[in-house]
Amino acid sequence: MIPFLDLKAQYCQIKPEVDAAVARVVSSGHFVLGPEVAAFEGRFAEYCRTARCLTVNSGTSALHLALLAAGVGPGDEVITVSMTFVATTAAILYSGAKPVFVDVDPVTWTMDPGLIEAAITPRTRAIVPVHLHGLMADMDPIMSIAQRYGLVVIEDAAQAHGAEYRGRRAGSIGDLGCFSFYPGKNLGAFGEGGAVVTDRPEFAHRVSLLRDWGQETKYDHVIPGYNYRMDEIQSAVLNVKLDYIEGWTEARRSIAERYNELLSELPFARPRPPSYSRHVYHVYSIRLQRRDDALTLLREAGIGAGIHYPIPVHLQKAYAELGYRAGDLPVTEMLANDFLSLPIYPELLPDRATEIVSTLRNAGALRPSEAAGNRAQQSQSFTTRSCNRRAS
Ligand SMILES: *Cc1c(COP(=O)(O)O)cnc(C)c1O
């Protein structure tokens, strides 16, 4: 068995510290907006290299409040991508605005900046690029288009804690950056959590009001708000984990490096992060011709694998009213058809990566999807290395 994710392995590593931190909160009797939240906000802002961080109760809430703080509302349009988790789109709809999808780049799998201008209308108010799988979108052209048209940029960095673009951290380039601390994310709480980071004091102030019922001081409600606060226990856990994130990220990057070396058949169908980026590999995806067969094969071999994401948001039944149809976003749709995510987490032993790739190779499943570039296919030759090592 090789699980897709092993949260217990991470917990075991830090158990004494994290248990003590949780116990400290429980015995303090202070559960909401207390010292753990304040400490984490200061430290996470520093980690993201932004002036401010405001924690909230999920990544979805972070996106929702970032949009509201930036003044996005009914009648506005927000440009985003469809190759993402639904939360990006849902948050735009919560704000009352209309999501407008642009396609992604076939190499980076993130927002194609060349398609943004054609999607801008007089109603466009914001751009929400998504740092898919932990690779930052191509921010320079996105920021310069936003500047030219007076648009706000909100980074969906839910998968990209510590990712970098030309030396700048995820969340610090746009006007606001949004993070999730869902347990499976690179920095995960023991429950739900999220954060908005920004350099703009007025945005930070609005997020701080909106997450706590619009209260300037207790029972003085200056704007209508929400109960979107992150609790002290989650903050205490995150305060412990923040000390480890850099090491964990480097472990993810070295497993990705191992996969890249092993997957010689797939030079065009594996992640190809541009040299300016620090990919943090929340997900390691490859593009296979018979993806569904490969997924079944891995699952039968006891190897956790997934698809991020199998149905793009614009083709989800839930969002049919947006009026998109199959064929509207060809690159996004191709990726949804051929993406396969392999296990990647800091505790995954490098030998396991070898075992996973061997399982695929031995079954003849390592054929790159045609769309990903079939040049590699011609030189394909499958080794017959046996794979009888079983994980404990
Ligand atoms: C996880 C995720 C979200 C939502 O975060 P939650 O904490 O689950 O609400 C938003 N966008 C992306 C890209 C995500 O991966």
Short mmCIF file of C-alpha atoms and ligand atoms in Angstrom, two decimals:
data_model
loop_
_atom_site.label_atom_id
_atom_site.label_comp_id
_atom_site.label_asym_id
_atom_site.label_seq_id
_atom_site.Cartn_x
_atom_site.Cartn_y
_atom_site.Cartn_z
CA MET A 1 0.00 0.00 0.00
CA ILE A 2 1.19 3.46 -0.89
CA PRO A 3 -1.43 6.01 0.11
CA PHE A 4 -2.01 9.15 -1.95
CA LEU A 5 -1.42 11.15 1.20
CA ASP A 6 -0.25 10.18 4.70
CA LEU A 7 -1.28 12.76 7.26
CA LYS A 8 -0.62 10.39 10.12
CA ALA A 9 3.05 10.05 9.21
CA GLN A 10 3.41 13.82 9.49
CA TYR A 11 1.59 13.90 12.81
CA CYS A 12 3.81 11.18 14.28
CA GLN A 13 6.85 13.26 13.43
CA ILE A 14 5.66 16.28 15.43
CA LYS A 15 3.31 14.63 17.93
CA PRO A 16 4.85 15.87 21.21
CA GLU A 17 5.04 19.46 20.03
CA VAL A 18 1.63 19.58 18.46
CA ASP A 19 -0.09 17.77 21.34
CA ALA A 20 1.42 20.24 23.79
CA ALA A 21 0.30 23.17 21.65
CA VAL A 22 -3.28 21.89 21.48
CA ALA A 23 -3.32 21.16 25.22
CA ARG A 24 -2.08 24.69 25.88
CA VAL A 25 -5.04 26.16 24.00
CA VAL A 26 -7.55 23.85 25.66
CA SER A 27 -6.37 24.73 29.12
CA SER A 28 -6.15 28.44 28.32
CA GLY A 29 -9.88 28.54 27.68
CA HIS A 30 -9.27 30.99 24.83
CA PHE A 31 -10.56 29.45 21.60
CA VAL A 32 -11.21 32.23 19.08
CA LEU A 33 -9.10 35.22 17.93
CA GLY A 34 -6.53 34.89 20.68
CA PRO A 35 -2.74 34.77 20.99
CA GLU A 36 -2.23 31.73 18.72
CA VAL A 37 -4.10 33.41 15.86
CA ALA A 38 -2.17 36.65 16.37
CA ALA A 39 1.17 34.85 16.45
CA PHE A 40 0.38 32.79 13.38
CA GLU A 41 -0.81 35.81 11.40
CA GLY A 42 2.43 37.64 12.10
CA ARG A 43 4.56 34.66 11.21
CA PHE A 44 2.62 33.66 8.08
CA ALA A 45 2.72 37.24 6.75
CA GLU A 46 6.48 37.12 7.20
CA TYR A 47 6.63 33.72 5.48
CA CYS A 48 4.68 35.11 2.49
CA ARG A 49 6.68 38.36 2.62
CA THR A 50 3.56 40.47 2.90
CA ALA A 51 2.66 43.21 5.36
CA ARG A 52 -0.46 41.52 6.71
CA CYS A 53 -2.14 38.16 7.13
CA LEU A 54 -5.70 37.63 8.28
CA THR A 55 -6.75 34.09 9.08
CA VAL A 56 -10.22 32.83 8.19
CA ASN A 57 -12.02 29.51 8.49
CA SER A 58 -11.22 28.12 5.01
CA GLY A 59 -9.55 28.85 1.70
CA THR A 60 -12.99 29.39 0.23
CA SER A 61 -13.74 32.07 2.85
CA ALA A 62 -10.35 33.65 2.10
CA LEU A 63 -11.29 33.99 -1.59
CA HIS A 64 -14.78 35.24 -0.75
CA LEU A 65 -13.49 37.95 1.60
CA ALA A 66 -10.60 38.95 -0.66
CA LEU A 67 -13.14 39.58 -3.44
CA LEU A 68 -15.44 41.56 -1.13
CA ALA A 69 -12.55 43.55 0.33
CA ALA A 70 -11.49 44.48 -3.20
CA GLY A 71 -15.00 45.76 -3.88
CA VAL A 72 -16.11 42.96 -6.22
CA GLY A 73 -19.87 42.51 -6.24
CA PRO A 74 -23.03 41.98 -8.29
CA GLY A 75 -22.74 43.11 -11.91
CA ASP A 76 -18.97 42.58 -11.96
CA GLU A 77 -17.07 39.98 -13.92
CA VAL A 78 -14.03 38.14 -12.58
CA ILE A 79 -11.61 36.41 -14.93
CA THR A 80 -10.34 33.06 -13.70
CA VAL A 81 -9.57 29.52 -14.86
CA SER A 82 -11.68 26.39 -15.01
CA MET A 83 -8.80 23.97 -14.28
CA THR A 84 -9.06 24.38 -10.51
CA PHE A 85 -10.98 23.20 -7.49
CA VAL A 86 -14.59 24.48 -7.60
CA ALA A 87 -14.01 26.78 -4.62
CA THR A 88 -12.38 29.42 -6.85
CA THR A 89 -15.55 29.73 -8.90
CA ALA A 90 -17.89 29.30 -5.93
CA ALA A 91 -16.26 32.22 -4.08
CA ILE A 92 -16.70 34.49 -7.11
CA LEU A 93 -20.38 33.56 -7.23
CA TYR A 94 -20.73 34.17 -3.45
CA SER A 95 -19.54 37.73 -4.04
CA GLY A 96 -22.35 38.20 -6.55
CA ALA A 97 -19.97 38.54 -9.50
CA LYS A 98 -19.86 36.40 -12.65
CA PRO A 99 -16.88 34.11 -13.26
CA VAL A 100 -15.41 34.34 -16.76
CA PHE A 101 -13.08 31.51 -17.67
CA VAL A 102 -9.95 31.71 -19.78
CA ASP A 103 -7.98 28.67 -20.88
CA VAL A 104 -4.70 27.56 -19.35
CA ASP A 105 -1.25 27.27 -20.89
CA PRO A 106 -0.46 23.76 -22.19
CA VAL A 107 3.02 23.71 -20.60
CA THR A 108 2.46 25.31 -17.17
CA TRP A 109 -1.24 24.35 -16.84
CA THR A 110 -1.92 27.76 -15.27
CA MET A 111 -3.82 30.80 -16.62
CA ASP A 112 -2.69 31.68 -20.16
CA PRO A 113 -1.95 35.43 -19.93
CA GLY A 114 -2.28 35.72 -23.71
CA LEU A 115 -6.02 35.05 -23.44
CA ILE A 116 -6.87 37.55 -20.73
CA GLU A 117 -7.31 40.73 -22.77
CA ALA A 118 -9.90 39.17 -25.07
CA ALA A 119 -11.95 38.26 -21.98
CA ILE A 120 -11.96 41.80 -20.53
CA THR A 121 -15.23 43.77 -20.79
CA PRO A 122 -16.35 47.06 -19.20
CA ARG A 123 -17.69 44.95 -16.29
CA THR A 124 -14.42 43.16 -15.55
CA ARG A 125 -13.26 43.96 -12.04
CA ALA A 126 -10.71 41.35 -11.03
CA ILE A 127 -8.44 38.52 -12.17
CA VAL A 128 -8.05 35.39 -10.05
CA PRO A 129 -5.12 33.27 -11.26
CA VAL A 130 -4.75 29.84 -9.62
CA HIS A 131 -1.32 28.46 -8.73
CA LEU A 132 -2.33 24.95 -9.79
CA HIS A 133 -0.56 22.01 -8.14
CA GLY A 134 1.88 24.43 -6.46
CA LEU A 135 3.27 26.17 -9.53
CA MET A 136 2.66 29.90 -9.66
CA ALA A 137 0.83 31.33 -12.64
CA ASP A 138 2.81 33.62 -14.95
CA MET A 139 2.30 36.70 -12.76
CA ASP A 140 4.28 39.42 -14.61
CA PRO A 141 2.05 39.60 -17.68
CA ILE A 142 -1.05 39.12 -15.52
CA MET A 143 -0.05 42.07 -13.31
CA SER A 144 0.75 44.31 -16.24
CA ILE A 145 -2.61 43.63 -17.92
CA ALA A 146 -4.36 44.26 -14.59
CA GLN A 147 -2.52 47.55 -14.21
CA ARG A 148 -3.40 48.64 -17.73
CA TYR A 149 -7.11 47.95 -17.23
CA GLY A 150 -7.36 48.94 -13.55
CA LEU A 151 -8.21 45.42 -12.35
CA VAL A 152 -7.58 43.85 -8.97
CA VAL A 153 -5.52 40.63 -8.87
CA ILE A 154 -6.34 38.01 -6.24
CA GLU A 155 -4.01 35.00 -6.18
CA ASP A 156 -5.60 31.65 -5.40
CA ALA A 157 -2.55 30.25 -3.59
CA ALA A 158 -4.46 27.46 -1.81
CA GLN A 159 -2.05 24.91 -3.29
CA ALA A 160 1.07 27.06 -3.25
CA HIS A 161 2.41 27.83 0.27
CA GLY A 162 5.97 29.00 -0.22
CA ALA A 163 5.93 28.78 -4.01
CA GLU A 164 7.95 31.47 -5.75
CA TYR A 165 7.87 33.42 -8.99
CA ARG A 166 11.06 35.29 -9.86
CA GLY A 167 12.01 35.20 -6.18
CA ARG A 168 8.68 36.49 -4.95
CA ARG A 169 6.41 34.40 -2.76
CA ALA A 170 2.93 33.17 -3.64
CA GLY A 171 0.35 35.61 -2.35
CA SER A 172 2.70 38.58 -2.37
CA ILE A 173 2.43 39.67 -6.01
CA GLY A 174 -1.29 40.23 -6.47
CA ASP A 175 -3.30 42.80 -4.48
CA LEU A 176 -4.42 39.95 -2.22
CA GLY A 177 -3.40 36.31 -1.85
CA CYS A 178 -5.57 33.49 -0.55
CA PHE A 179 -4.45 30.31 1.21
CA SER A 180 -6.15 27.18 2.49
CA PHE A 181 -5.01 25.17 5.50
CA TYR A 182 -7.28 22.23 4.72
CA PRO A 183 -5.53 19.15 6.19
CA GLY A 184 -4.32 17.84 2.83
CA LYS A 185 -2.75 21.13 1.71
CA ASN A 186 1.02 21.68 1.97
CA LEU A 187 0.46 23.51 5.26
CA GLY A 188 -2.55 21.79 6.81
CA ALA A 189 -4.48 22.34 10.02
CA PHE A 190 -6.29 19.64 11.97
CA GLY A 191 -9.54 20.84 10.48
CA GLU A 192 -10.50 23.81 8.33
CA GLY A 193 -8.53 27.02 7.98
CA GLY A 194 -7.46 29.69 5.54
CA ALA A 195 -5.82 33.09 5.24
CA VAL A 196 -5.75 36.27 3.20
CA VAL A 197 -2.40 38.04 2.82
CA THR A 198 -1.94 41.56 1.49
CA ASP A 199 0.29 44.61 1.59
CA ARG A 200 -2.67 46.99 1.44
CA PRO A 201 -3.83 48.21 4.88
CA GLU A 202 -7.33 49.06 3.65
CA PHE A 203 -7.85 45.54 2.29
CA ALA A 204 -6.50 44.00 5.49
CA HIS A 205 -8.83 46.16 7.56
CA ARG A 206 -11.87 45.16 5.49
CA VAL A 207 -11.01 41.45 5.71
CA SER A 208 -10.57 41.75 9.47
CA LEU A 209 -14.04 43.31 9.77
CA LEU A 210 -15.76 40.95 7.33
CA ARG A 211 -14.49 37.76 8.99
CA ASP A 212 -15.81 38.81 12.40
CA TRP A 213 -19.35 40.10 11.86
CA GLY A 214 -18.19 43.50 10.65
CA GLN A 215 -17.30 44.47 14.23
CA GLU A 216 -14.94 47.37 14.71
CA THR A 217 -15.09 46.66 18.44
CA LYS A 218 -17.32 44.20 20.25
CA TYR A 219 -21.01 44.69 19.31
CA ASP A 220 -20.19 47.71 17.16
CA HIS A 221 -21.06 46.39 13.68
CA VAL A 222 -19.94 48.87 11.05
CA ILE A 223 -20.59 46.64 8.01
CA PRO A 224 -22.49 43.39 7.55
CA GLY A 225 -20.03 40.55 8.03
CA TYR A 226 -19.62 36.84 8.46
CA ASN A 227 -18.49 34.30 11.03
CA TYR A 228 -15.36 33.29 9.12
CA ARG A 229 -12.83 33.17 11.97
CA MET A 230 -10.10 30.54 12.30
CA ASP A 231 -9.89 29.06 15.79
CA GLU A 232 -7.02 28.96 18.28
CA ILE A 233 -6.52 25.20 18.10
CA GLN A 234 -5.97 25.32 14.33
CA SER A 235 -3.63 28.29 14.77
CA ALA A 236 -1.64 26.45 17.43
CA VAL A 237 -1.20 23.45 15.11
CA LEU A 238 -0.17 25.74 12.26
CA ASN A 239 2.29 27.58 14.50
CA VAL A 240 4.06 24.27 15.10
CA LYS A 241 3.91 23.18 11.45
CA LEU A 242 5.19 26.49 10.12
CA ASP A 243 8.61 25.63 11.57
CA TYR A 244 8.72 22.55 9.34
CA ILE A 245 7.21 23.80 6.09
CA GLU A 246 10.49 24.64 4.39
CA GLY A 247 11.92 21.18 5.01
CA TRP A 248 8.69 19.53 3.93
CA THR A 249 8.60 21.59 0.76
CA GLU A 250 12.18 20.62 -0.07
CA ALA A 251 11.22 16.96 0.48
CA ARG A 252 8.32 17.34 -1.95
CA ARG A 253 10.64 18.96 -4.47
CA SER A 254 13.16 16.16 -4.26
CA ILE A 255 10.47 13.50 -4.73
CA ALA A 256 9.28 15.42 -7.79
CA GLU A 257 12.87 15.48 -9.01
CA ARG A 258 13.01 11.71 -8.57
CA TYR A 259 9.76 11.26 -10.53
CA ASN A 260 11.09 13.51 -13.27
CA GLU A 261 14.23 11.39 -13.59
CA LEU A 262 12.26 8.14 -13.60
CA LEU A 263 9.71 9.30 -16.14
CA SER A 264 12.07 9.50 -19.08
CA GLU A 265 9.25 8.38 -21.39
CA LEU A 266 7.32 11.53 -20.61
CA PRO A 267 9.53 14.54 -21.32
CA PHE A 268 6.51 16.60 -22.37
CA ALA A 269 3.88 14.99 -20.19
CA ARG A 270 5.27 15.72 -16.75
CA PRO A 271 5.55 19.00 -14.84
CA ARG A 272 7.86 21.44 -16.58
CA PRO A 273 8.20 24.35 -14.17
CA PRO A 274 9.75 27.40 -15.83
CA SER A 275 13.19 28.32 -14.51
CA TYR A 276 11.83 31.40 -12.77
CA SER A 277 9.61 29.33 -10.51
CA ARG A 278 9.84 27.41 -7.27
CA HIS A 279 7.22 24.68 -7.68
CA VAL A 280 6.06 23.35 -4.30
CA TYR A 281 4.37 20.22 -5.68
CA HIS A 282 1.12 20.12 -3.80
CA VAL A 283 0.27 17.69 -6.60
CA TYR A 284 2.53 15.84 -9.03
CA SER A 285 0.59 15.21 -12.23
CA ILE A 286 1.52 13.47 -15.46
CA ARG A 287 -0.44 13.26 -18.71
CA LEU A 288 -1.18 9.76 -19.92
CA GLN A 289 -2.90 8.43 -23.03
CA ARG A 290 -5.04 5.88 -21.25
CA ARG A 291 -5.31 7.68 -17.97
CA ASP A 292 -8.34 5.86 -16.63
CA ASP A 293 -6.69 2.47 -17.20
CA ALA A 294 -3.54 3.69 -15.45
CA LEU A 295 -5.59 4.95 -12.53
CA THR A 296 -7.33 1.58 -12.17
CA LEU A 297 -4.00 -0.23 -12.47
CA LEU A 298 -2.44 1.83 -9.68
CA ARG A 299 -5.42 1.47 -7.42
CA GLU A 300 -5.42 -2.30 -7.93
CA ALA A 301 -1.74 -2.30 -6.99
CA GLY A 302 -2.63 -0.52 -3.76
CA ILE A 303 -1.16 2.79 -4.89
CA GLY A 304 -3.15 5.92 -4.19
CA ALA A 305 -3.53 8.06 -7.29
CA GLY A 306 -5.95 10.80 -8.21
CA ILE A 307 -7.02 13.32 -10.82
CA HIS A 308 -6.76 17.05 -10.24
CA TYR A 309 -9.24 17.68 -11.77
CA PRO A 310 -11.34 15.22 -13.80
CA ILE A 311 -14.21 17.56 -14.70
CA PRO A 312 -13.29 21.20 -15.28
CA VAL A 313 -15.48 23.69 -13.45
CA HIS A 314 -17.07 25.05 -16.66
CA LEU A 315 -18.43 21.56 -17.45
CA GLN A 316 -19.73 20.82 -13.94
CA LYS A 317 -23.48 20.38 -13.71
CA ALA A 318 -23.53 22.75 -10.73
CA TYR A 319 -22.33 25.62 -12.92
CA ALA A 320 -24.25 24.83 -16.11
CA GLU A 321 -26.01 28.19 -15.80
CA LEU A 322 -22.77 29.96 -16.64
CA GLY A 323 -23.43 28.78 -20.18
CA TYR A 324 -20.18 27.05 -21.12
CA ARG A 325 -20.03 23.96 -23.35
CA ALA A 326 -17.53 21.25 -24.14
CA GLY A 327 -14.95 22.65 -26.54
CA ASP A 328 -14.94 26.16 -25.03
CA LEU A 329 -11.63 25.64 -23.18
CA PRO A 330 -9.70 23.05 -25.20
CA VAL A 331 -6.46 22.92 -23.16
CA THR A 332 -8.36 22.69 -19.86
CA GLU A 333 -10.51 19.89 -21.27
CA MET A 334 -7.48 17.99 -22.60
CA LEU A 335 -5.81 18.16 -19.19
CA ALA A 336 -8.97 16.94 -17.45
CA ASN A 337 -8.89 13.92 -19.78
CA ASP A 338 -5.25 12.97 -19.37
CA PHE A 339 -4.09 14.22 -15.95
CA LEU A 340 -3.04 11.58 -13.43
CA SER A 341 -1.71 12.60 -9.99
CA LEU A 342 0.86 10.37 -8.32
CA PRO A 343 1.43 10.22 -4.56
CA ILE A 344 3.64 13.05 -3.28
CA TYR A 345 4.14 14.11 0.33
CA PRO A 346 7.22 14.85 2.43
CA GLU A 347 7.22 11.44 4.14
CA LEU A 348 7.06 9.45 0.87
CA LEU A 349 10.29 7.49 0.53
CA PRO A 350 12.12 7.93 -2.78
CA ASP A 351 12.04 4.15 -3.33
CA ARG A 352 8.29 4.33 -3.40
CA ALA A 353 8.44 6.70 -6.35
CA THR A 354 10.56 4.09 -8.14
CA GLU A 355 8.02 1.42 -7.30
CA ILE A 356 5.11 3.52 -8.54
CA VAL A 357 6.79 4.34 -11.83
CA SER A 358 7.81 0.68 -12.30
CA THR A 359 4.23 -0.42 -11.76
CA LEU A 360 3.10 1.90 -14.54
CA ARG A 361 6.00 1.03 -16.82
CA ASN A 362 5.69 -2.73 -16.42
CA ALA A 363 2.05 -2.56 -17.40
CA GLY A 364 2.88 -0.50 -20.48
CA ALA A 365 0.89 2.39 -19.08
CA LEU A 366 3.56 5.08 -19.46
CA ARG A 367 2.35 6.38 -22.81
CA PRO A 368 2.16 10.14 -22.89
CA SER A 369 -1.16 11.56 -23.99
CA GLU A 370 -1.00 12.65 -27.61
CA ALA A 371 -1.98 16.14 -26.65
CA ALA A 372 1.01 16.39 -24.33
CA GLY A 373 3.37 15.81 -27.25
CA ASN A 374 3.91 12.36 -28.72
CA ARG A 375 7.49 12.82 -29.78
CA ALA A 376 8.50 10.80 -26.76
CA GLN A 377 6.28 7.92 -27.79
CA GLN A 378 8.43 6.88 -30.73
CA SER A 379 11.37 6.15 -28.54
CA GLN A 380 9.31 4.35 -25.99
CA SER A 381 10.64 1.05 -24.78
CA PHE A 382 9.35 -0.60 -21.70
CA THR A 383 11.76 -2.24 -19.35
CA THR A 384 10.76 -5.50 -17.73
CA ARG A 385 12.07 -4.78 -14.31
CA SER A 386 10.02 -6.73 -11.83
CA CYS A 387 8.25 -5.00 -9.07
CA ASN A 388 7.63 -7.32 -6.23
CA ARG A 389 8.65 -5.04 -3.44
CA ARG A 390 5.65 -4.35 -1.31
CA ALA A 391 5.27 -1.44 0.98
CA SER A 392 4.84 -2.22 4.61
C1 LIG B 1 -8.35 23.76 -1.50
C2 LIG B 1 -8.58 24.84 -2.50
C3 LIG B 1 -9.48 25.90 -2.27
C4 LIG B 1 -10.42 25.93 -1.11
O1 LIG B 1 -9.86 25.82 0.13
P1 LIG B 1 -10.75 25.26 1.35
O2 LIG B 1 -9.89 25.51 2.54
O3 LIG B 1 -10.99 23.81 1.09
O4 LIG B 1 -12.02 26.03 1.38
C5 LIG B 1 -9.53 26.92 -3.19
N1 LIG B 1 -8.79 26.90 -4.31
C6 LIG B 1 -7.95 25.88 -4.59
C7 LIG B 1 -7.14 25.94 -5.84
C8 LIG B 1 -7.83 24.81 -3.70
O5 LIG B 1 -7.00 23.81 -4.00
#
